[in-house]
Coordinates of C-alpha atoms in Angstrom, one line a residue:
M1322 CA 10.7 37.4 32.7
T1323 CA 8.9 39.3 29.9
L1324 CA 6.3 37.6 27.7
E1325 CA 8.5 38.0 24.7
A1326 CA 11.5 36.3 26.5
E1327 CA 9.2 33.6 27.7
K1328 CA 8.1 32.9 24.2
T1329 CA 11.6 32.9 23.0
G1330 CA 12.6 30.4 25.7
E1331 CA 9.7 28.1 24.7
A1332 CA 10.7 28.3 21.1
E1333 CA 14.3 27.4 21.9
E1334 CA 13.1 24.4 24.0
A1335 CA 10.9 23.3 21.1
A1336 CA 13.8 23.6 18.7
V1337 CA 16.0 21.5 21.0
A1338 CA 13.3 18.8 21.3
A1339 CA 12.5 18.8 17.5
N1340 CA 16.2 18.6 16.7
A1341 CA 16.7 15.6 19.1
D1342 CA 14.0 13.6 17.3
H1343 CA 15.2 14.8 13.9
S1344 CA 18.7 13.6 14.7
A1345 CA 17.3 10.2 15.7
A1346 CA 15.7 9.9 12.3
L1347 CA 18.9 11.0 10.6
K1348 CA 20.9 8.2 12.4
E1349 CA 18.9 5.7 10.3
T1350 CA 20.7 6.7 7.1
L1351 CA 18.5 4.5 4.9
E1352 CA 15.3 5.7 6.4
D1353 CA 13.7 6.1 3.0
Y1354 CA 11.9 9.3 3.9
T1355 CA 9.3 7.8 6.1
L1356 CA 7.6 11.1 7.1
R1357 CA 8.0 13.3 4.0
F1358 CA 8.3 13.4 0.2
A1359 CA 11.2 11.7 -1.6
P1360 CA 13.7 14.3 -2.6
R1361 CA 15.2 14.5 -6.1
S1362 CA 18.7 14.0 -4.8
Y1363 CA 17.7 10.5 -3.5
R1364 CA 15.7 9.4 -6.6
K1365 CA 18.6 7.9 -8.7
W1366 CA 16.7 4.9 -10.1
G1367 CA 15.5 4.8 -13.7
T1368 CA 11.8 4.3 -14.6
G1369 CA 12.4 0.6 -15.4
V1370 CA 14.1 -0.2 -12.1
V1371 CA 11.3 1.5 -10.1
A1372 CA 8.6 -0.3 -12.1
T1373 CA 10.3 -3.7 -11.7
S1374 CA 10.8 -3.2 -8.0
A1375 CA 7.1 -2.2 -7.6
L1376 CA 5.9 -5.2 -9.5
G1377 CA 8.3 -7.5 -7.7
G1378 CA 6.2 -6.8 -4.6
I1379 CA 3.2 -8.6 -6.1
A1380 CA 5.0 -11.9 -6.3
Y1381 CA 2.8 -13.1 -3.4
L1382 CA 1.1 -16.5 -3.6
A1383 CA -2.0 -15.2 -1.7
D1384 CA -3.6 -14.6 -5.1
F1385 CA -3.5 -18.3 -5.8
A1386 CA -5.1 -19.0 -2.5
I1387 CA -7.7 -16.3 -2.9
G1388 CA -8.6 -17.5 -6.5
A1389 CA -8.9 -21.1 -5.2
N1390 CA -11.0 -20.1 -2.2
I1391 CA -13.6 -18.1 -4.1
G1392 CA -13.8 -20.6 -6.9
I1393 CA -14.3 -23.5 -4.5
S1394 CA -17.0 -21.5 -2.7
Y1395 CA -18.8 -20.0 -5.6
G1396 CA -17.8 -21.8 -8.7
T1397 CA -15.7 -20.9 -11.7
G1398 CA -18.2 -18.6 -13.4
N1399 CA -19.0 -16.5 -10.4
A1400 CA -15.3 -16.4 -9.5
L1401 CA -14.2 -15.1 -12.9
W1402 CA -16.9 -12.4 -12.9
G1403 CA -15.9 -11.4 -9.4
I1404 CA -12.3 -11.2 -10.5
L1405 CA -13.3 -8.9 -13.4
V1406 CA -15.2 -6.6 -11.1
F1407 CA -12.2 -6.5 -8.8
A1408 CA -9.9 -5.6 -11.7
I1409 CA -12.1 -2.8 -12.9
V1410 CA -12.4 -1.2 -9.5
I1411 CA -8.7 -1.4 -8.9
M1412 CA -7.8 0.1 -12.3
A1413 CA -10.3 3.0 -11.9
T1414 CA -9.3 3.9 -8.4
G1415 CA -5.6 3.1 -8.7
F1416 CA -4.7 5.4 -11.6
P1417 CA -5.2 8.8 -10.0
L1418 CA -3.4 7.7 -6.8
A1419 CA -0.4 6.2 -8.7
Y1420 CA -0.1 9.4 -10.9
Y1421 CA -0.1 11.7 -7.8
A1422 CA 2.6 9.5 -6.1
A1423 CA 4.9 9.4 -9.1
R1424 CA 4.3 13.1 -10.1
Y1425 CA 4.7 14.6 -6.7
N1426 CA 7.0 11.9 -5.1
I1427 CA 4.8 11.3 -2.0
D1428 CA 3.3 8.2 -0.5
L1429 CA -0.4 7.5 -0.1
D1430 CA -0.5 8.9 3.4
L1431 CA 0.7 12.2 2.2
I1432 CA -1.7 12.1 -0.7
T1433 CA -4.5 11.3 1.6
R1434 CA -3.8 14.2 3.9
G1435 CA -4.4 16.7 1.2
S1436 CA -7.2 14.8 -0.5
G1437 CA -10.0 15.4 2.1
F1438 CA -8.6 14.1 5.3
G1439 CA -6.4 16.7 6.9
Y1440 CA -3.1 16.4 8.8
Y1441 CA -4.3 14.2 11.6
G1442 CA -7.4 12.8 9.8
S1443 CA -5.2 10.5 7.6
V1444 CA -3.8 8.7 10.7
V1445 CA -6.8 6.4 10.7
T1446 CA -6.1 5.4 7.0
N1447 CA -2.5 4.7 8.0
V1448 CA -3.9 2.2 10.5
I1449 CA -6.1 0.7 7.8
F1450 CA -3.0 0.3 5.6
A1451 CA -0.9 -1.1 8.3
T1452 CA -3.6 -3.6 9.0
F1453 CA -3.5 -4.6 5.4
T1454 CA 0.3 -5.2 5.6
F1455 CA 0.2 -7.5 8.6
I1456 CA -2.9 -9.5 7.4
F1457 CA -1.1 -10.3 4.1
F1458 CA 2.3 -10.8 5.8
A1459 CA 0.5 -13.4 7.9
L1460 CA -1.1 -15.0 4.9
E1461 CA 2.2 -15.2 3.0
G1462 CA 4.0 -16.4 6.1
S1463 CA 1.4 -19.2 6.5
I1464 CA 1.9 -20.3 2.9
M1465 CA 5.7 -20.4 3.4
A1466 CA 5.3 -22.4 6.6
Q1467 CA 3.2 -24.9 4.7
G1468 CA 6.0 -25.2 2.2
L1469 CA 8.6 -25.7 4.9
E1470 CA 6.5 -28.3 6.7
L1471 CA 5.9 -30.2 3.4
G1472 CA 9.5 -30.0 2.1
L1473 CA 11.6 -29.9 5.3
H1474 CA 9.2 -31.3 7.9
I1475 CA 9.5 -28.2 10.0
P1476 CA 6.4 -27.9 12.3
L1477 CA 4.0 -25.1 11.4
P1478 CA 4.5 -23.0 14.5
L1479 CA 8.3 -23.0 14.0
G1480 CA 7.8 -22.4 10.3
Y1481 CA 5.7 -19.3 11.1
L1482 CA 8.5 -18.0 13.3
I1483 CA 11.2 -18.6 10.6
S1484 CA 9.1 -17.0 7.8
S1485 CA 8.7 -13.9 10.0
L1486 CA 12.2 -13.4 11.4
M1487 CA 14.0 -13.9 8.1
V1488 CA 12.4 -10.9 6.6
I1489 CA 13.5 -8.3 9.2
P1490 CA 17.2 -8.0 8.2
L1491 CA 16.2 -7.3 4.6
V1492 CA 13.7 -4.6 5.5
I1493 CA 16.1 -2.6 7.6
F1494 CA 18.0 -1.4 4.6
G1495 CA 15.0 0.1 2.8
M1496 CA 14.6 0.9 -0.9
K1497 CA 18.2 0.2 -2.0
A1498 CA 18.1 -3.4 -0.8
L1499 CA 14.5 -4.0 -1.9
A1500 CA 15.2 -2.8 -5.4
T1501 CA 18.1 -5.1 -5.8
L1502 CA 16.2 -8.1 -4.3
Q1503 CA 13.1 -7.6 -6.6
V1504 CA 15.0 -7.0 -9.8
W1505 CA 17.2 -10.1 -9.4
T1506 CA 14.6 -12.6 -8.2
T1507 CA 11.7 -11.6 -10.6
P1508 CA 12.8 -13.6 -13.7
L1509 CA 13.2 -16.9 -11.8
W1510 CA 9.9 -16.4 -10.0
L1511 CA 8.1 -15.8 -13.3
I1512 CA 9.4 -19.0 -14.9
M1513 CA 8.6 -21.1 -11.9
M1514 CA 5.1 -19.7 -11.6
V1515 CA 4.1 -19.9 -15.3
L1516 CA 5.6 -23.4 -16.0
P1517 CA 2.9 -25.5 -14.2
F1518 CA 0.0 -23.7 -15.8
G1519 CA 1.6 -24.0 -19.3
Y1520 CA 2.3 -27.7 -18.7
L1521 CA -1.4 -28.4 -17.8
V1522 CA -2.7 -26.6 -20.8
V1523 CA -0.4 -28.5 -23.2
R1524 CA -0.4 -32.0 -21.6
H1525 CA -3.9 -32.0 -20.1
P1526 CA -6.1 -29.9 -22.4
D1527 CA -9.2 -31.5 -20.9
S1528 CA -8.4 -29.6 -17.7
I1529 CA -9.7 -26.4 -19.5
S1530 CA -13.2 -27.7 -20.0
T1531 CA -13.2 -29.1 -16.4
F1532 CA -12.2 -25.7 -15.1
F1533 CA -15.0 -23.9 -16.9
A1534 CA -17.6 -26.5 -15.8
Y1535 CA -16.7 -26.4 -12.1
G1536 CA -19.7 -25.3 -10.1
G1537 CA -18.1 -24.9 -6.7
A1538 CA -18.7 -26.7 -3.4
D1539 CA -22.4 -25.6 -3.3
A1540 CA -23.1 -26.5 -7.0
E1541 CA -25.9 -28.8 -6.1
D1542 CA -27.8 -25.9 -4.5
G1543 CA -27.9 -23.8 -7.5
K1544 CA -25.7 -23.9 -10.6
G1545 CA -24.7 -21.0 -12.8
V1546 CA -23.7 -17.4 -12.4
N1547 CA -25.6 -15.1 -10.0
L1548 CA -25.0 -11.6 -8.9
G1549 CA -24.9 -12.3 -5.2
S1550 CA -22.1 -14.9 -5.6
V1551 CA -20.2 -12.6 -8.0
M1552 CA -20.2 -9.8 -5.5
L1553 CA -19.2 -12.1 -2.6
A1554 CA -16.3 -13.3 -4.7
A1555 CA -15.4 -9.7 -5.7
G1556 CA -15.5 -8.6 -2.1
V1557 CA -12.8 -11.1 -1.1
C1558 CA -10.6 -10.0 -4.0
L1559 CA -11.2 -6.4 -3.2
S1560 CA -9.4 -6.9 0.1
L1561 CA -6.3 -6.3 -2.1
I1562 CA -7.4 -2.8 -2.9
A1563 CA -4.8 -1.3 -0.5
Q1564 CA -2.1 -3.0 -2.5
I1565 CA -1.9 0.3 -4.5
A1566 CA -0.4 1.8 -1.4
E1567 CA 2.5 -0.6 -1.5
Q1568 CA 3.0 0.1 -5.2
I1569 CA 3.1 3.7 -4.3
D1570 CA 5.8 3.2 -1.8
Y1571 CA 8.0 2.4 -4.8
L1572 CA 6.4 4.8 -7.3
R1573 CA 7.2 7.8 -5.2
F1574 CA 10.9 7.2 -6.1
M1575 CA 10.2 7.8 -9.9
P1576 CA 12.6 10.2 -11.6
P1577 CA 11.3 13.6 -12.7
K1578 CA 9.1 13.5 -15.8
T1579 CA 10.6 15.2 -18.8
P1580 CA 9.9 15.4 -22.5
E1581 CA 12.8 12.9 -23.0
N1582 CA 11.4 10.2 -20.7
S1583 CA 7.7 10.9 -20.9
R1584 CA 6.7 7.7 -22.7
R1585 CA 8.8 5.5 -20.3
W1586 CA 7.6 7.4 -17.3
W1587 CA 3.9 6.9 -18.2
S1588 CA 4.4 3.3 -19.1
A1589 CA 6.1 2.6 -15.7
V1590 CA 3.4 4.5 -13.8
L1591 CA 0.5 2.7 -15.5
L1592 CA 2.1 -0.8 -15.4
A1593 CA 3.5 -0.6 -11.8
G1594 CA 0.6 1.4 -10.5
P1595 CA -2.9 0.2 -11.3
G1596 CA -1.4 -2.3 -13.7
W1597 CA -0.5 -4.6 -10.8
V1598 CA -4.1 -5.8 -10.9
I1599 CA -3.6 -7.4 -14.3
F1600 CA -1.0 -9.7 -12.9
G1601 CA -3.0 -10.2 -9.7
A1602 CA -6.1 -11.2 -11.6
I1603 CA -4.1 -13.6 -13.8
K1604 CA -2.6 -15.3 -10.6
Q1605 CA -6.1 -15.6 -9.1
I1606 CA -7.4 -17.3 -12.2
V1607 CA -4.3 -19.6 -12.3
G1608 CA -4.8 -20.4 -8.7
L1609 CA -8.4 -21.4 -9.3
F1610 CA -7.4 -23.4 -12.4
L1611 CA -4.8 -25.4 -10.4
A1612 CA -7.3 -25.9 -7.6
V1613 CA -9.9 -27.4 -9.9
Y1614 CA -7.3 -29.7 -11.5
L1615 CA -6.4 -31.0 -8.0
I1616 CA -10.0 -31.5 -7.0
A1617 CA -10.7 -33.4 -10.2
N1618 CA -7.5 -35.5 -10.5
V1619 CA -5.8 -35.9 -7.2
A1620 CA -6.9 -38.1 -4.3
D1621 CA -8.0 -35.9 -1.4
G1622 CA -7.4 -33.0 -3.7
A1623 CA -10.2 -30.9 -2.2
G1624 CA -8.4 -30.8 1.1
I1625 CA -5.2 -29.2 -0.4
A1626 CA -6.6 -27.4 -3.4
N1627 CA -6.5 -23.9 -1.8
Q1628 CA -2.9 -24.3 -0.6
P1629 CA -0.4 -22.9 -3.2
V1630 CA 2.5 -25.1 -2.2
H1631 CA 0.4 -28.2 -2.9
Q1632 CA -0.9 -26.7 -6.1
F1633 CA 2.6 -26.4 -7.5
L1634 CA 4.0 -29.5 -6.0
E1635 CA 1.3 -31.7 -7.6
I1636 CA 1.9 -30.3 -11.0
Y1637 CA 5.7 -30.3 -10.7
Q1638 CA 5.5 -34.0 -9.7
D1639 CA 3.7 -34.7 -13.0
M1640 CA 6.7 -33.2 -14.8
M1641 CA 9.7 -34.4 -12.9
P1642 CA 11.0 -36.7 -10.1
H1643 CA 9.4 -36.2 -6.7
W1644 CA 12.6 -34.8 -5.0
L1645 CA 13.1 -32.2 -7.7
A1646 CA 9.4 -31.3 -7.7
M1647 CA 9.5 -30.8 -3.9
T1648 CA 12.7 -28.7 -4.1
L1649 CA 11.3 -26.4 -6.8
A1650 CA 8.0 -26.0 -4.9
V1651 CA 9.7 -25.0 -1.7
I1652 CA 12.1 -22.6 -3.6
L1653 CA 9.1 -21.0 -5.3
V1654 CA 7.2 -20.5 -2.0
V1655 CA 10.3 -19.1 -0.2
I1656 CA 11.1 -16.7 -3.1
S1657 CA 7.5 -15.5 -3.3
Q1658 CA 7.2 -15.0 0.4
I1659 CA 10.4 -13.1 0.7
K1660 CA 9.6 -10.8 -2.3
I1661 CA 6.2 -9.8 -0.9
N1662 CA 6.8 -9.8 2.8
V1663 CA 9.8 -7.5 2.7
T1664 CA 7.4 -5.1 1.0
N1665 CA 4.7 -5.8 3.6
A1666 CA 7.0 -5.3 6.5
Y1667 CA 8.6 -2.2 4.9
S1668 CA 5.3 -0.5 4.0
G1669 CA 3.7 -1.4 7.3
S1670 CA 6.7 0.1 9.3
L1671 CA 6.3 3.3 7.3
A1672 CA 2.6 3.5 8.1
W1673 CA 3.0 2.9 11.8
T1674 CA 6.0 5.2 12.1
N1675 CA 4.2 8.0 10.3
S1676 CA 1.1 7.8 12.5
F1677 CA 3.0 7.4 15.8
T1678 CA 5.2 10.4 15.1
R1679 CA 2.3 12.6 14.0
V1680 CA 0.3 11.8 17.1
T1681 CA 3.0 11.8 19.7
K1682 CA 5.5 14.3 18.1
H1683 CA 8.2 11.7 18.9
Y1684 CA 10.2 9.7 16.3
P1685 CA 10.9 6.2 17.6
G1686 CA 12.7 4.9 14.4
R1687 CA 11.2 2.7 11.7
L1688 CA 12.9 -0.5 13.0
V1689 CA 10.7 -0.4 16.1
F1690 CA 7.6 -0.7 13.9
V1691 CA 9.2 -3.3 11.5
I1692 CA 9.4 -5.6 14.6
F1693 CA 5.9 -4.5 15.8
N1694 CA 4.3 -5.2 12.4
V1695 CA 5.9 -8.6 12.1
A1696 CA 4.9 -9.5 15.6
I1697 CA 1.2 -8.9 14.9
A1698 CA 1.5 -11.0 11.7
L1699 CA 3.1 -13.8 13.7
I1700 CA 0.2 -13.8 16.2
L1701 CA -2.3 -14.1 13.3
M1702 CA -0.3 -17.0 11.8
E1703 CA -0.2 -18.9 15.1
A1704 CA -4.0 -18.3 15.3
N1705 CA -4.3 -20.2 12.0
M1706 CA -5.9 -17.4 10.0
F1707 CA -5.7 -19.5 6.9
D1708 CA -8.8 -21.4 8.0
F1709 CA -11.1 -18.4 8.0
L1710 CA -9.4 -16.4 5.2
N1711 CA -12.6 -15.5 3.2
T1712 CA -14.2 -13.9 6.3
I1713 CA -11.1 -11.9 7.2
L1714 CA -10.5 -10.6 3.7
G1715 CA -14.2 -9.9 3.1
F1716 CA -14.4 -7.8 6.2
Y1717 CA -11.2 -5.9 5.6
A1718 CA -12.2 -5.2 2.0
N1719 CA -14.9 -2.8 3.2
C1720 CA -12.3 -0.7 5.1
G1721 CA -9.8 -0.7 2.3
M1722 CA -12.4 0.3 -0.3
A1723 CA -13.8 3.1 1.9
W1724 CA -10.3 4.7 2.1
I1725 CA -9.0 4.2 -1.5
V1726 CA -12.2 5.1 -3.3
T1727 CA -12.7 8.2 -1.1
V1728 CA -9.2 9.5 -2.0
A1729 CA -9.6 8.7 -5.7
S1730 CA -13.0 10.4 -5.7
D1731 CA -11.6 13.5 -4.1
I1732 CA -8.8 13.7 -6.8
V1733 CA -11.1 13.1 -9.7
F1734 CA -14.2 15.1 -8.7
N1735 CA -13.1 17.6 -6.1
K1736 CA -9.7 18.5 -7.5
Y1737 CA -10.3 18.3 -11.3
L1738 CA -14.0 18.6 -11.9
L1739 CA -15.4 20.8 -9.1
K1740 CA -12.0 22.5 -8.3
L1741 CA -12.9 22.7 -4.7
S1742 CA -9.8 20.8 -3.6
P1743 CA -6.3 22.2 -4.3
K1744 CA -4.9 20.3 -7.3
V1745 CA -1.4 20.2 -5.9
P1746 CA -1.4 17.8 -2.9
E1747 CA -0.5 19.5 0.3
F1748 CA 0.9 17.5 3.2
R1749 CA 2.9 19.9 5.5
R1750 CA 1.8 20.6 9.0
G1751 CA 0.4 24.1 9.4
M1752 CA -0.8 24.2 5.8
L1753 CA -3.6 21.8 6.5
Y1754 CA -6.4 21.7 9.0
D1755 CA -6.2 18.9 11.6
I1756 CA -9.2 17.1 10.2
N1757 CA -11.1 17.7 6.9
P1758 CA -14.7 16.4 7.1
V1759 CA -14.9 15.8 3.4
G1760 CA -12.7 12.7 3.2
F1761 CA -12.7 11.7 6.9
V1762 CA -16.5 11.6 7.2
S1763 CA -16.9 10.0 3.7
M1764 CA -14.6 7.2 4.7
L1765 CA -16.3 6.6 8.0
L1766 CA -19.7 6.5 6.4
S1767 CA -18.6 4.1 3.7
A1768 CA -16.7 1.7 6.0
S1769 CA -19.3 1.6 8.8
I1770 CA -22.3 1.1 6.6
S1771 CA -20.7 -1.4 4.3
I1772 CA -19.4 -3.4 7.4
L1773 CA -23.0 -3.5 8.8
V1774 CA -24.2 -4.8 5.4
F1775 CA -21.4 -7.4 5.4
F1776 CA -22.5 -8.8 8.7
G1777 CA -26.2 -8.8 7.7
A1778 CA -27.5 -5.9 9.7
F1779 CA -29.8 -4.9 6.9
G1780 CA -30.9 -8.4 6.0
S1781 CA -29.5 -11.3 4.1
A1782 CA -30.7 -10.1 0.7
I1783 CA -28.3 -7.2 0.6
K1784 CA -25.5 -8.8 2.5
P1785 CA -23.5 -10.0 -0.5
Y1786 CA -23.4 -6.4 -1.9
S1787 CA -21.3 -4.7 0.8
P1788 CA -18.6 -4.0 -1.8
I1789 CA -21.1 -2.1 -4.0
V1790 CA -22.2 -0.1 -0.9
A1791 CA -18.7 0.7 0.1
V1792 CA -17.7 1.9 -3.3
A1793 CA -20.9 3.9 -4.0
I1794 CA -20.8 5.8 -0.7
A1795 CA -17.1 6.5 -1.0
L1796 CA -17.6 7.7 -4.5
I1797 CA -20.4 10.1 -4.1
A1798 CA -19.9 11.4 -0.5
P1799 CA -16.7 13.4 -1.1
P1800 CA -18.1 15.7 -3.8
I1801 CA -21.4 16.1 -1.8
L1802 CA -19.5 17.1 1.4
A1803 CA -17.0 19.3 -0.6
I1804 CA -19.9 21.3 -2.0
A1805 CA -21.7 21.4 1.3
T1806 CA -18.5 22.8 3.1
K1807 CA -17.5 24.9 0.0
G1808 CA -14.1 23.4 0.2
K1809 CA -13.0 25.6 3.1
Y1810 CA -11.4 22.8 5.2
Y1811 CA -8.7 21.8 2.7
L1812 CA -6.1 24.5 3.3
R1813 CA -5.4 26.3 6.6
R1814 CA -3.0 28.4 4.7
T1815 CA -2.4 29.1 1.0
D1816 CA 1.0 30.8 1.5
D1817 CA 3.9 28.7 3.0
G1818 CA 6.1 31.8 3.4
I1819 CA 8.7 30.8 0.8
D1820 CA 9.3 32.8 -2.3
L1821 CA 11.0 30.1 -4.3
P1822 CA 8.9 28.3 -6.9
M1823 CA 7.6 24.9 -5.8
F1824 CA 8.1 23.3 -9.3
D1825 CA 10.6 23.3 -12.1
E1826 CA 9.8 24.1 -15.8
Y1827 CA 8.4 20.6 -16.4
G1828 CA 6.1 20.7 -13.4
N1829 CA 8.3 18.4 -11.2
P1830 CA 8.9 19.2 -7.5
S1831 CA 11.8 21.6 -7.3
G1832 CA 15.3 20.5 -6.4
E1833 CA 16.3 23.8 -4.9
T1834 CA 17.4 23.5 -1.2
L1835 CA 16.9 25.6 1.9
M1836 CA 18.4 25.4 5.4
C1837 CA 16.3 24.0 8.2
H1838 CA 17.1 26.1 11.2
V1839 CA 16.2 23.4 13.6
S1840 CA 18.3 20.5 12.2
G1841 CA 20.9 22.7 10.6
M1842 CA 20.6 20.7 7.4
E1843 CA 19.5 21.5 3.9
F1844 CA 16.2 20.1 2.4
E1845 CA 14.6 20.5 -0.9
R1846 CA 12.0 23.2 -1.5
P1847 CA 8.8 21.0 -1.4
D1848 CA 9.8 19.6 2.0
M1849 CA 10.2 23.1 3.6
I1850 CA 7.9 25.8 5.1
A1851 CA 8.6 29.1 6.8
S1852 CA 9.0 28.8 10.6
N1853 CA 6.9 30.9 12.9
T1854 CA 10.0 31.5 15.0
P1855 CA 12.1 34.3 13.6
G1856 CA 15.9 34.4 13.8
T1857 CA 17.9 36.4 16.4
N1858 CA 17.8 39.5 14.2
G1859 CA 14.1 39.0 13.2
E1860 CA 15.0 37.3 9.9
K1861 CA 12.8 34.7 8.4
Q1862 CA 13.8 31.1 9.1
Y1863 CA 12.7 27.8 7.5
I1864 CA 11.9 24.4 8.9
S1865 CA 11.7 20.9 7.3
S1866 CA 8.5 18.9 7.5
L1867 CA 10.4 16.2 9.5
S1868 CA 11.5 18.7 12.2
L1869 CA 8.0 20.3 12.1
S1870 CA 6.4 16.9 12.7
T1871 CA 8.3 16.6 16.0
D1872 CA 7.6 20.1 17.2
K1873 CA 5.7 19.3 20.5
T1874 CA 4.8 22.9 21.4
G1875 CA 3.8 24.1 18.0
A1876 CA 6.1 27.1 18.3
H1877 CA 7.2 26.8 14.6
V1878 CA 3.7 26.3 13.1
L1879 CA 2.5 29.3 11.1
P1880 CA -0.8 30.7 12.2
A1881 CA -3.9 30.1 10.1
Q1882 CA -4.5 32.7 7.4
P1883 CA -7.7 34.8 7.9
P1884 CA -10.5 34.1 5.3
E1885 CA -10.4 36.3 2.3

């Protein structure tokens, strides 16, 4: 057999293998574009529906528990300043990420690939994000189980199982089912959440002064606001920094931006992107407010003050008969848990599937990882993670901040100011190097050093400031490394072999389609790249990013371009 024939045979085998895995993906007709950008033909929702769906995912009650926990530990003053620090960091880092997702219709993993991490380098950030989803799935599931135990006398272990299993059927149907669920349940959720807070302010105005005067569990050891306590509180809140990735899982379905919808488009991106933190911060403050009220006015209130189901139940009971109060409290907990945990399970499954397929070149289907993610969360619930919540969230915050701030820094400094990183985010295999040290090393430095600080490796004096360490390193390391490497590890190729323009006249990803020679299906231009395997007559062929991701031999991957 000649060398040329041997290569042709290998290419044919690779095509068969890639096509088999590609077909497996296509069987899941509501796959929601796990491994690639969201095409224009699928994005049929208006800006308002996308924004409402994205904000529906922040209906979680964990914010109430987080606000209560940091307030009980550090006092109202320190907690409020910590929440403010948290909100500022989230707004600043979330904006560039949300804009890129909505403008280029890609999720945060695809953004991360082209923002300093490389094709395989972003796998580690996918694991960080997946960890975020099962930690908060477990937290929300624990809260729901508390509600089921209180209202229906269901034992906690069984409640954990129920709260986990009921989410799986909803997640299977992807964005279409999630959008409907979030839009229809949000108004009821808002009314039930705001009602207790408004009632206390009107009927018990003295609760306001009690709230601001609360010094925390350790008030006798030192009253007032101090920077160390503020940063410890902020560190717990900043564990939520990866929430922007879940917002982006919705924002990537934004319609194309045009002169006609520009104002609505920007409003939706800002509100549903970094704007989620406004609602998150308000919920944390309300959670602390309710906790302080319970501590001051309810017998044994300190023991239940950080549990959202008890927070709402006690206030509802002051407003209405016990049976109705209990019913509403359980309904609120169930609605909130379902609204957020469908998003946690959905986004986590996308992250795991993406990483697994990239590393193994095999597509197992998203459902496998829906179950996998839920199973890990269930184990955490059974281990009673609620009792050491602050420690878990404080530790995780360092990893989340290292990733998110590194990507935001690369976009702002390396793409727009230094112009060392390509402004248009690249995510396709063959166009990127496997690992880009700019983002990958920056994130590792930020996470590892801040975690050491968090655990006291550099002394107790600096221990509370691990969030500052994480943010500072992740902010300054990317531009330093980009300058040091001269930006040469961002693109392996600058030409994808396709002559059609990538964008339309308004700068939106093109809706033109090309045939993938492996799958035999048409895909939109931004999802395609020229194949290194020519046709039978030597003609140029094209391959989709999905088929390319399952190409085990690399036969279709274009060679690197020589340096200019």
